[in-house]
Amino acid sequence: MRRRQRAGSVPGTLASALALSIALSSISGSGRAAPPASNVPDSVTRRSGLTLAPMPRAAQLYATNCQGCHGELGSSAAEMPTLAGRVGYFTRIPEGRRYLVQVPNVALNANSDADIAAVLNWLLATYSRAQLPPDFKPYTASEVGELRQARIDVAATRRRVIDALVAAGQVPSADALALPHIVLY
Amino acid sequence: MRGWFAGMSAAGVAAGALVLALPAFGADPDDLAADAKLQLAESHVTATLTPTHARRLFVLDVAFPAAEAARTYVLDGATGRIEGMFNQAYWPNFAVSPDGSELYAVDSYWEKHTRGKRSDYIVVRDARTLQVSEDIPLPAGRLLIVSKKYDFDVTPDGRYGLTYNLAPQTTVTVTDLKARKSIGTIGIPGCGLIFAQAASRFSSLCADGAIATVTFDESANGTIRRTANVFDAKNDPAFEHSGWDKHHQMLYLVTYHGKVVPVDLAGEQAVAGPSWWLTDEAERRAGWRPGGWQVCHFHSSKRRLYVLMHRGGDWTHKNSGTEVWEFEATTGRRVQRVRLPEPAQSIAVSQDDDALLYAIGDSYRIYALGLATGKLLYKTRPLGFTPQLLTVWGD
Amino acid sequence: MTPISSTRFDRLIEAFTRGAAQRSSRRGFLSQCGLWLIAASALPLLPVARRAQAGEQPAGKPVRKFASAFANLAQTSDSTRCNYWRYCASDGYLCACCGGGPNTCPPGTSPSPTSWIGSCINPDDGKTYLIAYRDCCGQDSCGRCLCLGQEGDMPSYRPQVNNDIVWCFGASSMVYHCSSAGLVGLAE
């Protein structure tokens, strides 16, 4: 039924509590063996045996600010830009690095500059480590604070950044970062 | 002939129907003399609405338990009498043309009810016959969300209809209502809602608490100008149904906690004025705060702001209001507190001099109160499934 | 997702009352739906419902154990009730009353890959959990167990934290059926 959900590449580095929780919930309800005792007092987890470890702060920021659309694994509905295996490309050129802070849901986000820097660094390392440049420097709060003042035309800027990445030979092709055409559904 | 039918009294029609019903079962209709048929047959005509007037009330019923059954009811606001109804589609929007001659319904359909190809339209209806005169396609679609009034607005000159979309980029589709054609889509990154204050201009509220104003041309090329943050979007956001005085191009943002931020939307860039509170300290301590769905409404010529108020704690911004508080918008002076017959989710005020206050009560009844007297004029029986939004001409 | 709000309970009760004559068994219908408030008291229902919805204690000594008014009245055992702890910001018909559960979509519908994520306090351990409010999509409104949690719900110009949007992006269709509330994680 989820024909619009991409298969999505699962980043190898993802070993967070999230992945654990997903794995556990996917085997729940099989009924073959008694589930382990859940550490969440809840009628559903009593049956599934789900156990949860506290999420690191950056993962929590990602969850509450980004994950709803971009997905637990950095990939979700086709119209939501995929992070997994892609987002790191943008950091290979200065304009792309700026773009990641200036997309509206980051620039206009209600969180502090430091928190935004933390969540950007976390999601880049978690979902797209292989695409980061060898000399990648994590975002700092002051850099984010400065960059997020700008208001961009998202579609035009994205096009420009991708063209520049292609011209610089930093992505295999423009297709690597293309957004699919969505038919209303 | 037309005059004759129209002139038949209701009693005459009823009596005629009884008389004719008997021979109709037993006898061949051809046996009837032609003139007898003409004299006695009950004929059906279709009613026509009077021209749109200040006390016409439109009630959008989103029909949440069966959301594909949404509809708009047309009421005589002076009496509460139902004058008509037309179907709307999924999570629709509604507006009246500034000249009152047309009604606009923003609707989303699937070819097989809940599946198949999706199509979105601005459906144009004649305001007196409710007959559809045009389905204007919205090829870029629209955001599906529990209906909010300002996800659709019409420019004051009646030329453009503006519809909001989030897909996930946030955009506004500009439709030329005169040419019956969508002409383009304008990005409003990080912003939402549409307040159309001028022939080629609208403003939106942004995620960081800024106001974005877009000035556009006839090809829907827009120039966007943003303010600094005028409200605290993180801790005390402004209601989507804040007080909108289109006539004076003034938006009175009302926040969750009860602050009012007046914003002048006349120019290329919005200008916020000094803020004031709906409540004094004692009232805030007592828990008074705004809440509901259509929380605010505005009377343009009186320049009065109306706000649904209740007593509650944090995160009660959607609780029904037990009172409506009336304010002089330019001074912040409270004019009166009107106690509602029952808690209400949505309010509106007729734009005539002797203004009526309408409210959708929690029992789905529509209430009307005289604002000068505070007296209840009527309550209707529960209307529809889940009536949600009220529209009056010129709001 | 939500329509009107605060007084969903009231409205639901009203709808039941109005529709009771047409239904075979009002009692059966109500008990299936598991409306805790209806079970709790006879008339007058509306003020009781409103108080509970606002997170206040209906009667007796006020409970103020947690910062969340919702958590103070929440329970962890019955997901067909509006005060099930995960529903502190859930807005719409409960999938648990419609053939699904807090993390299960009813037959004929599919979970949207997109959601909005809020947080609720579990009243039994006092810990805060992140909850994905995920709509099940593909059939019209389930129409049963309408609940309105409001904690953390922001206006739609902050879409990541708004519960009125039809969160069916990427599902088989954009038609909303019911609201689910899956566990995302334990807050630090």
Coordinates of C-alpha atoms in Angstrom, one line a residue, chain B residues 64-68 90-91 110 114 118 143-146 148 166 192-193 205-207 231 233-234 237-238 240 256 293 315-320 343 345 361-364 382 384 386-388, chain C residues 1-8 10-12 14 18 50 54 56 91-93 138-141 143 146 148 150-159 162-166 169 173-176:
Chain B
F64 CA -15.9 15.2 10.4
P65 CA -17.5 11.8 11.0
A66 CA -17.9 11.4 7.3
A67 CA -15.6 14.1 6.0
E68 CA -16.4 13.5 2.3
Y90 CA -12.9 17.1 1.3
W91 CA -11.7 19.5 4.0
W110 CA -11.2 11.7 -5.9
T114 CA -11.9 7.9 -1.6
R118 CA -7.4 13.4 -7.2
L143 CA -3.1 21.4 1.6
L144 CA -5.7 19.1 3.2
I145 CA -6.2 20.2 6.8
V146 CA -9.1 20.7 9.1
K148 CA -9.2 27.0 8.3
L166 CA 2.1 22.5 1.6
G192 CA 1.4 29.7 6.0
L193 CA -2.1 31.2 5.8
L205 CA 2.4 34.2 9.1
C206 CA 5.8 32.4 9.4
A207 CA 7.2 29.7 11.6
F231 CA 5.3 37.4 17.9
A233 CA 6.1 31.5 17.6
K234 CA 7.8 29.1 20.1
P237 CA 2.0 31.6 18.9
A238 CA -0.7 33.6 17.2
E240 CA -4.6 31.2 12.8
Y256 CA -2.5 31.6 22.8
W293 CA -11.6 27.1 16.4
W315 CA -2.8 23.9 26.1
T316 CA -6.5 24.7 26.1
H317 CA -6.2 26.8 23.0
K318 CA -8.9 24.7 21.3
N319 CA -11.3 24.7 24.3
S320 CA -14.6 26.2 23.6
P343 CA -19.8 27.2 25.0
Q345 CA -16.1 26.8 19.0
G361 CA -22.3 26.0 20.1
D362 CA -20.9 22.7 21.3
S363 CA -24.3 21.1 20.6
Y364 CA -23.8 22.3 16.9
P382 CA -28.3 21.2 15.7
G384 CA -25.3 19.2 10.1
T386 CA -19.9 19.2 12.8
P387 CA -20.4 22.8 11.7
Q388 CA -17.0 24.5 12.0
Chain C
M1 CA -6.1 15.9 12.6
T2 CA -8.9 17.6 14.3
P3 CA -12.0 19.3 13.6
I4 CA -13.5 21.4 16.1
S5 CA -12.1 20.6 19.4
S6 CA -11.9 21.1 22.9
T7 CA -15.1 19.6 23.5
R8 CA -14.9 16.7 21.3
D10 CA -19.3 17.0 24.4
R11 CA -19.8 16.8 20.7
L12 CA -19.4 13.1 20.6
E14 CA -24.2 15.1 21.7
R18 CA -29.0 12.7 18.9
R50 CA -15.2 19.7 29.4
A54 CA -9.1 20.6 29.9
E56 CA -8.7 19.3 35.4
D91 CA -6.6 14.8 17.4
G92 CA -9.2 12.7 15.7
Y93 CA -10.7 9.2 15.7
G138 CA -7.3 5.4 2.6
Q139 CA -10.8 5.3 3.9
D140 CA -13.0 8.2 5.0
S141 CA -13.2 9.1 8.7
G143 CA -16.1 8.1 13.0
L146 CA -13.2 11.3 18.7
L148 CA -8.7 15.9 21.2
Q150 CA -3.9 19.6 22.6
E151 CA -0.5 19.4 24.4
G152 CA 2.2 20.8 22.1
D153 CA -0.2 21.5 19.3
M154 CA 0.9 24.6 17.4
P155 CA -0.6 26.5 14.5
S156 CA -0.2 25.1 11.0
Y157 CA 2.4 27.7 10.0
R158 CA 4.6 25.4 12.2
P159 CA 3.5 22.2 10.4
N162 CA 0.4 20.8 14.1
N163 CA -2.4 18.2 14.6
D164 CA -4.9 19.6 12.1
I165 CA -3.0 18.6 9.0
V166 CA -4.0 15.4 7.2
F169 CA 1.7 12.3 2.8
S173 CA -4.3 8.3 -0.6
M174 CA -4.7 11.5 1.3
V175 CA -8.0 10.5 2.8
Y176 CA -7.8 10.4 6.6

